[in-house]
JSON list of C-alpha atoms in Angstrom, two decimals:
[
{"chain": "Y", "resi": 1, "resn": "MET", "atom": "CA", "xyz": [3.83, -14.67, 33.78]},
{"chain": "Y", "resi": 2, "resn": "THR", "atom": "CA", "xyz": [5.72, -11.57, 32.74]},
{"chain": "Y", "resi": 3, "resn": "ASP", "atom": "CA", "xyz": [8.40, -9.81, 34.73]},
{"chain": "Y", "resi": 4, "resn": "ASN", "atom": "CA", "xyz": [8.81, -6.06, 35.26]},
{"chain": "Y", "resi": 5, "resn": "ARG", "atom": "CA", "xyz": [10.64, -5.40, 32.00]},
{"chain": "Y", "resi": 6, "resn": "THR", "atom": "CA", "xyz": [8.81, -3.20, 29.50]},
{"chain": "Y", "resi": 7, "resn": "PHE", "atom": "CA", "xyz": [10.73, -4.57, 26.51]},
{"chain": "Y", "resi": 8, "resn": "ILE", "atom": "CA", "xyz": [13.05, -7.37, 25.52]},
{"chain": "Y", "resi": 9, "resn": "GLU", "atom": "CA", "xyz": [15.52, -7.79, 22.65]},
{"chain": "Y", "resi": 10, "resn": "MET", "atom": "CA", "xyz": [15.96, -11.18, 21.00]},
{"chain": "Y", "resi": 11, "resn": "ILE", "atom": "CA", "xyz": [18.43, -12.57, 18.45]},
{"chain": "Y", "resi": 12, "resn": "ALA", "atom": "CA", "xyz": [17.67, -15.56, 16.22]},
{"chain": "Y", "resi": 13, "resn": "PRO", "atom": "CA", "xyz": [18.36, -16.84, 12.69]},
{"chain": "Y", "resi": 14, "resn": "THR", "atom": "CA", "xyz": [15.20, -15.12, 11.36]},
{"chain": "Y", "resi": 15, "resn": "VAL", "atom": "CA", "xyz": [12.89, -12.31, 12.43]},
{"chain": "Y", "resi": 16, "resn": "ASP", "atom": "CA", "xyz": [9.96, -14.69, 12.94]},
{"chain": "Y", "resi": 17, "resn": "GLU", "atom": "CA", "xyz": [12.03, -16.97, 15.17]},
{"chain": "Y", "resi": 18, "resn": "ALA", "atom": "CA", "xyz": [13.27, -14.00, 17.23]},
{"chain": "Y", "resi": 19, "resn": "ILE", "atom": "CA", "xyz": [9.69, -12.81, 17.75]},
{"chain": "Y", "resi": 20, "resn": "ALA", "atom": "CA", "xyz": [8.52, -16.28, 18.72]},
{"chain": "Y", "resi": 21, "resn": "ASP", "atom": "CA", "xyz": [11.40, -16.68, 21.20]},
{"chain": "Y", "resi": 22, "resn": "GLY", "atom": "CA", "xyz": [10.59, -13.30, 22.75]},
{"chain": "Y", "resi": 23, "resn": "LEU", "atom": "CA", "xyz": [6.89, -14.09, 23.14]},
{"chain": "Y", "resi": 24, "resn": "ARG", "atom": "CA", "xyz": [7.73, -17.38, 24.84]},
{"chain": "Y", "resi": 25, "resn": "GLU", "atom": "CA", "xyz": [10.10, -15.68, 27.26]},
{"chain": "Y", "resi": 26, "resn": "LEU", "atom": "CA", "xyz": [7.60, -12.94, 28.08]},
{"chain": "Y", "resi": 27, "resn": "GLY", "atom": "CA", "xyz": [4.68, -15.32, 28.25]},
{"chain": "Y", "resi": 28, "resn": "LEU", "atom": "CA", "xyz": [2.57, -13.05, 26.06]},
{"chain": "Y", "resi": 29, "resn": "SER", "atom": "CA", "xyz": [0.61, -13.35, 22.82]},
{"chain": "Y", "resi": 30, "resn": "ARG", "atom": "CA", "xyz": [1.57, -11.47, 19.64]},
{"chain": "Y", "resi": 31, "resn": "ASP", "atom": "CA", "xyz": [-1.19, -8.86, 20.04]},
{"chain": "Y", "resi": 32, "resn": "ALA", "atom": "CA", "xyz": [0.09, -7.87, 23.50]},
{"chain": "Y", "resi": 33, "resn": "VAL", "atom": "CA", "xyz": [3.42, -6.48, 22.28]},
{"chain": "Y", "resi": 34, "resn": "ASP", "atom": "CA", "xyz": [4.82, -4.03, 19.74]},
{"chain": "Y", "resi": 35, "resn": "VAL", "atom": "CA", "xyz": [7.58, -5.47, 17.56]},
{"chain": "Y", "resi": 36, "resn": "GLU", "atom": "CA", "xyz": [10.48, -3.39, 16.26]},
{"chain": "Y", "resi": 37, "resn": "VAL", "atom": "CA", "xyz": [12.86, -5.07, 13.83]},
{"chain": "Y", "resi": 38, "resn": "LEU", "atom": "CA", "xyz": [16.36, -3.86, 14.69]},
{"chain": "Y", "resi": 39, "resn": "ASP", "atom": "CA", "xyz": [18.17, -6.04, 12.16]},
{"chain": "Y", "resi": 40, "resn": "GLN", "atom": "CA", "xyz": [16.61, -8.21, 9.44]},
{"chain": "Y", "resi": 41, "resn": "GLY", "atom": "CA", "xyz": [19.67, -10.46, 9.48]},
{"chain": "Y", "resi": 42, "resn": "ASP", "atom": "CA", "xyz": [21.44, -11.87, 6.44]},
{"chain": "Y", "resi": 43, "resn": "SER", "atom": "CA", "xyz": [21.99, -15.59, 5.97]},
{"chain": "Y", "resi": 44, "resn": "VAL", "atom": "CA", "xyz": [24.63, -14.96, 3.31]},
{"chain": "Y", "resi": 45, "resn": "GLU", "atom": "CA", "xyz": [26.69, -12.77, 5.62]},
{"chain": "Y", "resi": 46, "resn": "GLY", "atom": "CA", "xyz": [25.92, -15.00, 8.59]},
{"chain": "Y", "resi": 47, "resn": "ARG", "atom": "CA", "xyz": [24.21, -12.14, 10.45]},
{"chain": "Y", "resi": 48, "resn": "ARG", "atom": "CA", "xyz": [21.33, -13.06, 12.74]},
{"chain": "Y", "resi": 49, "resn": "ALA", "atom": "CA", "xyz": [18.08, -11.14, 13.05]},
{"chain": "Y", "resi": 50, "resn": "ARG", "atom": "CA", "xyz": [17.47, -8.92, 16.10]},
{"chain": "Y", "resi": 51, "resn": "VAL", "atom": "CA", "xyz": [14.11, -7.62, 17.32]},
{"chain": "Y", "resi": 52, "resn": "ARG", "atom": "CA", "xyz": [12.76, -5.64, 20.25]},
{"chain": "Y", "resi": 53, "resn": "LEU", "atom": "CA", "xyz": [9.42, -6.60, 21.79]},
{"chain": "Y", "resi": 54, "resn": "SER", "atom": "CA", "xyz": [7.79, -3.83, 23.84]},
{"chain": "Y", "resi": 55, "resn": "ILE", "atom": "CA", "xyz": [4.96, -4.75, 26.18]},
{"chain": "Y", "resi": 56, "resn": "ARG", "atom": "CA", "xyz": [1.83, -2.69, 25.64]},
{"chain": "Y", "resi": 57, "resn": "PRO", "atom": "CA", "xyz": [0.23, -1.09, 28.73]},
{"chain": "Y", "resi": 58, "resn": "GLU", "atom": "CA", "xyz": [-1.19, -3.85, 30.92]},
{"chain": "Y", "resi": 59, "resn": "GLY", "atom": "CA", "xyz": [-0.37, -6.29, 28.15]},
{"chain": "Y", "resi": 60, "resn": "GLN", "atom": "CA", "xyz": [-3.74, -5.65, 26.53]},
{"chain": "Y", "resi": 61, "resn": "PRO", "atom": "CA", "xyz": [-4.35, -6.13, 22.80]},
{"chain": "Y", "resi": 62, "resn": "GLU", "atom": "CA", "xyz": [-5.31, -3.11, 20.70]},
{"chain": "Y", "resi": 63, "resn": "ASP", "atom": "CA", "xyz": [-8.46, -2.76, 18.64]},
{"chain": "Y", "resi": 64, "resn": "GLU", "atom": "CA", "xyz": [-8.37, -4.42, 15.23]},
{"chain": "Y", "resi": 65, "resn": "THR", "atom": "CA", "xyz": [-8.05, -1.25, 13.13]},
{"chain": "Y", "resi": 66, "resn": "LEU", "atom": "CA", "xyz": [-5.07, 0.06, 15.08]},
{"chain": "Y", "resi": 67, "resn": "GLN", "atom": "CA", "xyz": [-3.41, -3.34, 15.12]},
{"chain": "Y", "resi": 68, "resn": "VAL", "atom": "CA", "xyz": [-3.83, -3.94, 11.37]},
{"chain": "Y", "resi": 69, "resn": "ALA", "atom": "CA", "xyz": [-2.51, -0.46, 10.51]},
{"chain": "Y", "resi": 70, "resn": "ARG", "atom": "CA", "xyz": [0.51, -0.76, 12.78]},
{"chain": "Y", "resi": 71, "resn": "GLN", "atom": "CA", "xyz": [1.42, -4.20, 11.45]},
{"chain": "Y", "resi": 72, "resn": "ALA", "atom": "CA", "xyz": [1.00, -3.13, 7.81]},
{"chain": "Y", "resi": 73, "resn": "LEU", "atom": "CA", "xyz": [3.19, -0.05, 8.31]},
{"chain": "Y", "resi": 74, "resn": "GLN", "atom": "CA", "xyz": [5.84, -2.08, 10.13]},
{"chain": "Y", "resi": 75, "resn": "GLU", "atom": "CA", "xyz": [5.97, -4.54, 7.22]},
{"chain": "Y", "resi": 76, "resn": "LEU", "atom": "CA", "xyz": [6.43, -1.67, 4.77]},
{"chain": "Y", "resi": 77, "resn": "LEU", "atom": "CA", "xyz": [9.27, -0.27, 6.87]},
{"chain": "Y", "resi": 78, "resn": "ASN", "atom": "CA", "xyz": [10.87, -3.70, 7.10]},
{"chain": "Y", "resi": 79, "resn": "LYS", "atom": "CA", "xyz": [10.82, -4.04, 3.31]},
{"chain": "Y", "resi": 80, "resn": "MET", "atom": "CA", "xyz": [12.58, -0.69, 3.10]},
{"chain": "Y", "resi": 81, "resn": "HIS", "atom": "CA", "xyz": [15.17, -1.98, 5.61]},
{"chain": "Y", "resi": 82, "resn": "LEU", "atom": "CA", "xyz": [14.42, 0.86, 8.00]},
{"chain": "Y", "resi": 83, "resn": "ARG", "atom": "CA", "xyz": [14.73, 0.50, 11.76]},
{"chain": "Y", "resi": 84, "resn": "ALA", "atom": "CA", "xyz": [11.99, 2.49, 13.42]},
{"chain": "Y", "resi": 85, "resn": "HIS", "atom": "CA", "xyz": [9.40, 2.53, 16.18]},
{"chain": "Y", "resi": 86, "resn": "ILE", "atom": "CA", "xyz": [5.73, 3.29, 15.49]},
{"chain": "Y", "resi": 87, "resn": "VAL", "atom": "CA", "xyz": [3.68, 5.35, 17.94]},
{"chain": "Y", "resi": 88, "resn": "THR", "atom": "CA", "xyz": [-0.04, 4.89, 17.30]},
{"chain": "Y", "resi": 89, "resn": "GLN", "atom": "CA", "xyz": [-3.04, 6.74, 18.68]},
{"chain": "Y", "resi": 90, "resn": "TRP", "atom": "CA", "xyz": [-6.52, 7.89, 17.73]},
{"chain": "Y", "resi": 91, "resn": "GLY", "atom": "CA", "xyz": [-6.84, 11.61, 16.99]},
{"chain": "Y", "resi": 92, "resn": "GLU", "atom": "CA", "xyz": [-9.77, 13.92, 17.59]},
{"chain": "Y", "resi": 93, "resn": "ALA", "atom": "CA", "xyz": [-12.60, 13.90, 15.07]},
{"chain": "Y", "resi": 94, "resn": "THR", "atom": "CA", "xyz": [-13.22, 17.12, 13.14]},
{"chain": "Y", "resi": 95, "resn": "GLU", "atom": "CA", "xyz": [-16.48, 18.34, 11.64]},
{"chain": "Y", "resi": 96, "resn": "GLY", "atom": "CA", "xyz": [-17.46, 16.21, 8.66]},
{"chain": "Y", "resi": 97, "resn": "GLU", "atom": "CA", "xyz": [-14.60, 13.72, 9.14]},
{"chain": "Y", "resi": 98, "resn": "GLU", "atom": "CA", "xyz": [-14.05, 10.53, 11.10]},
{"chain": "Y", "resi": 99, "resn": "ARG", "atom": "CA", "xyz": [-11.45, 10.59, 13.84]},
{"chain": "Y", "resi": 100, "resn": "PRO", "atom": "CA", "xyz": [-8.05, 9.89, 12.29]},
{"chain": "Y", "resi": 101, "resn": "LEU", "atom": "CA", "xyz": [-5.73, 7.05, 13.20]},
{"chain": "Y", "resi": 102, "resn": "LEU", "atom": "CA", "xyz": [-2.32, 8.65, 13.76]},
{"chain": "Y", "resi": 103, "resn": "LEU", "atom": "CA", "xyz": [0.87, 6.67, 13.19]},
{"chain": "Y", "resi": 104, "resn": "ASP", "atom": "CA", "xyz": [4.13, 8.50, 13.95]},
{"chain": "Y", "resi": 105, "resn": "VAL", "atom": "CA", "xyz": [7.33, 6.76, 12.86]},
{"chain": "Y", "resi": 106, "resn": "GLU", "atom": "CA", "xyz": [10.28, 7.40, 15.16]},
{"chain": "Y", "resi": 107, "resn": "GLY", "atom": "CA", "xyz": [13.91, 6.47, 14.61]},
{"chain": "Y", "resi": 108, "resn": "ASP", "atom": "CA", "xyz": [17.30, 7.64, 13.37]},
{"chain": "Y", "resi": 109, "resn": "ASP", "atom": "CA", "xyz": [17.86, 9.26, 9.97]},
{"chain": "Y", "resi": 110, "resn": "LEU", "atom": "CA", "xyz": [14.34, 8.86, 8.59]},
{"chain": "Y", "resi": 111, "resn": "SER", "atom": "CA", "xyz": [14.55, 11.78, 6.15]},
{"chain": "Y", "resi": 112, "resn": "LEU", "atom": "CA", "xyz": [14.24, 9.21, 3.35]},
{"chain": "Y", "resi": 113, "resn": "LEU", "atom": "CA", "xyz": [10.65, 8.61, 4.45]},
{"chain": "Y", "resi": 114, "resn": "ILE", "atom": "CA", "xyz": [9.74, 12.28, 4.20]},
{"chain": "Y", "resi": 115, "resn": "GLY", "atom": "CA", "xyz": [11.18, 13.16, 0.81]},
{"chain": "Y", "resi": 116, "resn": "ARG", "atom": "CA", "xyz": [11.03, 16.47, -1.01]},
{"chain": "Y", "resi": 117, "resn": "ARG", "atom": "CA", "xyz": [8.15, 18.54, 0.36]},
{"chain": "Y", "resi": 118, "resn": "GLY", "atom": "CA", "xyz": [6.83, 15.43, 2.09]},
{"chain": "Y", "resi": 119, "resn": "GLU", "atom": "CA", "xyz": [6.14, 13.63, -1.19]},
{"chain": "Y", "resi": 120, "resn": "THR", "atom": "CA", "xyz": [7.51, 10.26, -0.06]},
{"chain": "Y", "resi": 121, "resn": "LEU", "atom": "CA", "xyz": [5.58, 10.48, 3.20]},
{"chain": "Y", "resi": 122, "resn": "ALA", "atom": "CA", "xyz": [2.38, 11.25, 1.29]},
{"chain": "Y", "resi": 123, "resn": "ALA", "atom": "CA", "xyz": [2.96, 8.21, -0.94]},
{"chain": "Y", "resi": 124, "resn": "LEU", "atom": "CA", "xyz": [3.60, 5.99, 2.09]},
{"chain": "Y", "resi": 125, "resn": "GLN", "atom": "CA", "xyz": [0.38, 7.19, 3.69]},
{"chain": "Y", "resi": 126, "resn": "TYR", "atom": "CA", "xyz": [-1.56, 6.54, 0.47]},
{"chain": "Y", "resi": 127, "resn": "ILE", "atom": "CA", "xyz": [-0.22, 2.98, 0.15]},
{"chain": "Y", "resi": 128, "resn": "LEU", "atom": "CA", "xyz": [-0.92, 2.22, 3.81]},
{"chain": "Y", "resi": 129, "resn": "ARG", "atom": "CA", "xyz": [-4.50, 3.44, 3.46]},
{"chain": "Y", "resi": 130, "resn": "LEU", "atom": "CA", "xyz": [-5.03, 1.13, 0.49]},
{"chain": "Y", "resi": 131, "resn": "ILE", "atom": "CA", "xyz": [-3.65, -1.86, 2.39]},
{"chain": "Y", "resi": 132, "resn": "VAL", "atom": "CA", "xyz": [-5.61, -1.25, 5.59]},
{"chain": "Y", "resi": 133, "resn": "ASN", "atom": "CA", "xyz": [-8.87, -0.38, 3.85]},
{"chain": "Y", "resi": 134, "resn": "LYS", "atom": "CA", "xyz": [-8.63, -3.57, 1.79]},
{"chain": "Y", "resi": 135, "resn": "GLN", "atom": "CA", "xyz": [-7.86, -5.75, 4.80]},
{"chain": "Y", "resi": 136, "resn": "LEU", "atom": "CA", "xyz": [-10.67, -4.28, 6.92]},
{"chain": "Y", "resi": 137, "resn": "ASN", "atom": "CA", "xyz": [-13.07, -3.75, 4.02]},
{"chain": "Y", "resi": 138, "resn": "SER", "atom": "CA", "xyz": [-13.79, -0.25, 5.31]},
{"chain": "Y", "resi": 139, "resn": "VAL", "atom": "CA", "xyz": [-12.51, 3.29, 4.92]},
{"chain": "Y", "resi": 140, "resn": "VAL", "atom": "CA", "xyz": [-10.12, 4.40, 7.68]},
{"chain": "Y", "resi": 141, "resn": "ASN", "atom": "CA", "xyz": [-8.77, 7.93, 7.95]},
{"chain": "Y", "resi": 142, "resn": "ILE", "atom": "CA", "xyz": [-5.08, 7.15, 8.43]},
{"chain": "Y", "resi": 143, "resn": "ILE", "atom": "CA", "xyz": [-2.42, 9.81, 8.92]},
{"chain": "Y", "resi": 144, "resn": "VAL", "atom": "CA", "xyz": [1.24, 8.78, 8.81]},
{"chain": "Y", "resi": 145, "resn": "ASP", "atom": "CA", "xyz": [3.90, 11.10, 10.22]},
{"chain": "Y", "resi": 146, "resn": "VAL", "atom": "CA", "xyz": [7.67, 10.83, 10.67]},
{"chain": "Y", "resi": 147, "resn": "GLU", "atom": "CA", "xyz": [9.25, 12.26, 13.82]},
{"chain": "Y", "resi": 148, "resn": "SER", "atom": "CA", "xyz": [6.23, 14.64, 14.04]},
{"chain": "Y", "resi": 149, "resn": "TYR", "atom": "CA", "xyz": [7.27, 16.23, 10.73]},
{"chain": "Y", "resi": 150, "resn": "LYS", "atom": "CA", "xyz": [3.70, 17.09, 9.76]},
{"chain": "Y", "resi": 151, "resn": "SER", "atom": "CA", "xyz": [2.87, 18.83, 13.03]},
{"chain": "Y", "resi": 152, "resn": "ARG", "atom": "CA", "xyz": [6.10, 20.85, 12.85]},
{"chain": "Y", "resi": 153, "resn": "ARG", "atom": "CA", "xyz": [5.43, 21.70, 9.22]},
{"chain": "Y", "resi": 154, "resn": "GLU", "atom": "CA", "xyz": [1.88, 22.75, 10.06]},
{"chain": "Y", "resi": 155, "resn": "GLU", "atom": "CA", "xyz": [3.09, 25.22, 12.71]},
{"chain": "Y", "resi": 156, "resn": "GLN", "atom": "CA", "xyz": [5.69, 26.54, 10.27]},
{"chain": "Y", "resi": 157, "resn": "LEU", "atom": "CA", "xyz": [3.04, 27.11, 7.59]},
{"chain": "Y", "resi": 158, "resn": "LYS", "atom": "CA", "xyz": [0.73, 28.87, 10.03]},
{"chain": "Y", "resi": 159, "resn": "ARG", "atom": "CA", "xyz": [3.48, 31.29, 11.04]},
{"chain": "Y", "resi": 160, "resn": "LEU", "atom": "CA", "xyz": [4.40, 31.85, 7.41]},
{"chain": "Y", "resi": 161, "resn": "ALA", "atom": "CA", "xyz": [0.79, 32.53, 6.47]},
{"chain": "Y", "resi": 162, "resn": "GLN", "atom": "CA", "xyz": [0.39, 35.09, 9.24]},
{"chain": "Y", "resi": 163, "resn": "ARG", "atom": "CA", "xyz": [3.65, 36.79, 8.27]},
{"chain": "Y", "resi": 164, "resn": "LEU", "atom": "CA", "xyz": [2.65, 37.07, 4.60]},
{"chain": "Y", "resi": 165, "resn": "ALA", "atom": "CA", "xyz": [-0.79, 38.35, 5.58]},
{"chain": "Y", "resi": 166, "resn": "GLU", "atom": "CA", "xyz": [0.85, 41.14, 7.56]},
{"chain": "Y", "resi": 167, "resn": "GLN", "atom": "CA", "xyz": [3.19, 41.98, 4.67]},
{"chain": "Y", "resi": 168, "resn": "ALA", "atom": "CA", "xyz": [0.39, 41.90, 2.10]},
{"chain": "Y", "resi": 169, "resn": "THR", "atom": "CA", "xyz": [-1.68, 44.24, 4.27]},
{"chain": "Y", "resi": 170, "resn": "GLN", "atom": "CA", "xyz": [1.16, 46.68, 4.81]},
{"chain": "Y", "resi": 171, "resn": "GLN", "atom": "CA", "xyz": [2.32, 46.68, 1.18]},
{"chain": "Y", "resi": 172, "resn": "ARG", "atom": "CA", "xyz": [-1.20, 46.55, -0.26]},
{"chain": "Y", "resi": 173, "resn": "ARG", "atom": "CA", "xyz": [-0.22, 43.96, -2.84]},
{"chain": "Y", "resi": 174, "resn": "THR", "atom": "CA", "xyz": [-0.73, 40.28, -3.52]},
{"chain": "Y", "resi": 175, "resn": "LEU", "atom": "CA", "xyz": [2.00, 37.94, -2.25]},
{"chain": "Y", "resi": 176, "resn": "SER", "atom": "CA", "xyz": [2.57, 34.29, -3.20]},
{"chain": "Y", "resi": 177, "resn": "LEU", "atom": "CA", "xyz": [3.86, 31.29, -1.31]},
{"chain": "Y", "resi": 178, "resn": "GLU", "atom": "CA", "xyz": [5.98, 28.60, -2.94]},
{"chain": "Y", "resi": 179, "resn": "PRO", "atom": "CA", "xyz": [4.16, 25.77, -4.74]},
{"chain": "Y", "resi": 180, "resn": "MET", "atom": "CA", "xyz": [2.99, 23.15, -2.26]},
{"chain": "Y", "resi": 181, "resn": "PRO", "atom": "CA", "xyz": [0.76, 20.06, -2.10]},
{"chain": "Y", "resi": 182, "resn": "ALA", "atom": "CA", "xyz": [-2.98, 20.31, -1.51]},
{"chain": "Y", "resi": 183, "resn": "ASN", "atom": "CA", "xyz": [-2.85, 19.41, 2.20]},
{"chain": "Y", "resi": 184, "resn": "GLU", "atom": "CA", "xyz": [-0.37, 22.22, 2.89]},
{"chain": "Y", "resi": 185, "resn": "ARG", "atom": "CA", "xyz": [-2.34, 24.73, 0.84]},
{"chain": "Y", "resi": 186, "resn": "ARG", "atom": "CA", "xyz": [-5.36, 23.81, 2.92]},
{"chain": "Y", "resi": 187, "resn": "ILE", "atom": "CA", "xyz": [-3.51, 24.70, 6.13]},
{"chain": "Y", "resi": 188, "resn": "VAL", "atom": "CA", "xyz": [-2.74, 28.18, 4.76]},
{"chain": "Y", "resi": 189, "resn": "HIS", "atom": "CA", "xyz": [-6.33, 28.71, 3.61]},
{"chain": "Y", "resi": 190, "resn": "LEU", "atom": "CA", "xyz": [-7.73, 27.67, 7.00]},
{"chain": "Y", "resi": 191, "resn": "THR", "atom": "CA", "xyz": [-5.21, 29.80, 8.90]},
{"chain": "Y", "resi": 192, "resn": "LEU", "atom": "CA", "xyz": [-6.25, 32.97, 7.07]},
{"chain": "Y", "resi": 193, "resn": "ARG", "atom": "CA", "xyz": [-9.89, 32.07, 6.51]},
{"chain": "Y", "resi": 194, "resn": "ASP", "atom": "CA", "xyz": [-11.17, 34.58, 9.05]},
{"chain": "Y", "resi": 195, "resn": "HIS", "atom": "CA", "xyz": [-8.44, 37.19, 8.62]},
{"chain": "Y", "resi": 196, "resn": "PRO", "atom": "CA", "xyz": [-10.02, 40.68, 8.49]},
{"chain": "Y", "resi": 197, "resn": "ASP", "atom": "CA", "xyz": [-7.60, 42.19, 5.96]},
{"chain": "Y", "resi": 198, "resn": "VAL", "atom": "CA", "xyz": [-6.68, 39.45, 3.47]},
{"chain": "Y", "resi": 199, "resn": "MET", "atom": "CA", "xyz": [-8.15, 36.57, 1.48]},
{"chain": "Y", "resi": 200, "resn": "THR", "atom": "CA", "xyz": [-6.41, 33.57, -0.09]},
{"chain": "Y", "resi": 201, "resn": "GLU", "atom": "CA", "xyz": [-6.60, 31.99, -3.51]},
{"chain": "Y", "resi": 202, "resn": "SER", "atom": "CA", "xyz": [-4.96, 28.95, -5.11]},
{"chain": "Y", "resi": 203, "resn": "VAL", "atom": "CA", "xyz": [-3.45, 29.56, -8.54]},
{"chain": "Y", "resi": 204, "resn": "GLY", "atom": "CA", "xyz": [-1.46, 27.48, -11.01]},
{"chain": "Y", "resi": 205, "resn": "GLU", "atom": "CA", "xyz": [-1.71, 23.87, -12.13]},
{"chain": "Y", "resi": 206, "resn": "GLY", "atom": "CA", "xyz": [-0.39, 20.56, -10.85]},
{"chain": "Y", "resi": 207, "resn": "GLU", "atom": "CA", "xyz": [2.87, 20.71, -8.92]},
{"chain": "Y", "resi": 208, "resn": "LEU", "atom": "CA", "xyz": [3.11, 24.46, -9.56]},
{"chain": "Y", "resi": 209, "resn": "ARG", "atom": "CA", "xyz": [-0.16, 25.22, -7.77]},
{"chain": "Y", "resi": 210, "resn": "LYS", "atom": "CA", "xyz": [0.36, 27.70, -4.94]},
{"chain": "Y", "resi": 211, "resn": "VAL", "atom": "CA", "xyz": [-1.47, 29.99, -2.54]},
{"chain": "Y", "resi": 212, "resn": "THR", "atom": "CA", "xyz": [-1.66, 33.75, -3.01]},
{"chain": "Y", "resi": 213, "resn": "VAL", "atom": "CA", "xyz": [-2.47, 36.15, -0.19]},
{"chain": "Y", "resi": 214, "resn": "VAL", "atom": "CA", "xyz": [-4.64, 39.03, -1.48]},
{"chain": "Y", "resi": 215, "resn": "PRO", "atom": "CA", "xyz": [-5.40, 42.24, 0.45]},
{"chain": "Y", "resi": 216, "resn": "LYS", "atom": "CA", "xyz": [-9.12, 42.91, 0.82]},
{"chain": "Y", "resi": 217, "resn": "LYS", "atom": "CA", "xyz": [-10.47, 46.06, -0.74]},
{"chain": "Y", "resi": 218, "resn": "LYS", "atom": "CA", "xyz": [-11.63, 48.69, 1.74]}
]
């Protein structure tokens, strides 16, 4: 039987032992909790491992895809010695695409996971997709975010696109955004796709590829 606590923190010589101790105290199975490694511990320094076990709603296990993805991402974070919490949910399906599995990493000072222009985050997402797709033997549309960075960046790009569209229309000249990865260029293209006064084009090669906002001829 479990009590009314929603999480418990345990300390033991190793992470696995701390998890096992926590599960015994809560009276739950591994798939009924989320595990956050707070300290990997260090036998050389004599420091013990510390973990937090959070009880999932009603103590129910998640579906296999979500569980495999969460566990794989947590293991990657552990290897990077990062303390973080993973919030997982299914997103809404869009036309022509399967519904995405969204994993948002929350914690303190996680800028390392984002990297310059989100490059590290993109690499982490790519690696996680490879791991999960191999384990499940299927293709899963996985999106990894850090402290909602991608959603904030998307709103920023939409505002920027609208601002440049207005400037390009007023000045009657082509304006360019800074070079950006393909997923960010796509956001700009979609934002201005139906704009009555401008059109967008991608120019350049590789890392220098960028979006230009071009006034339509009247």
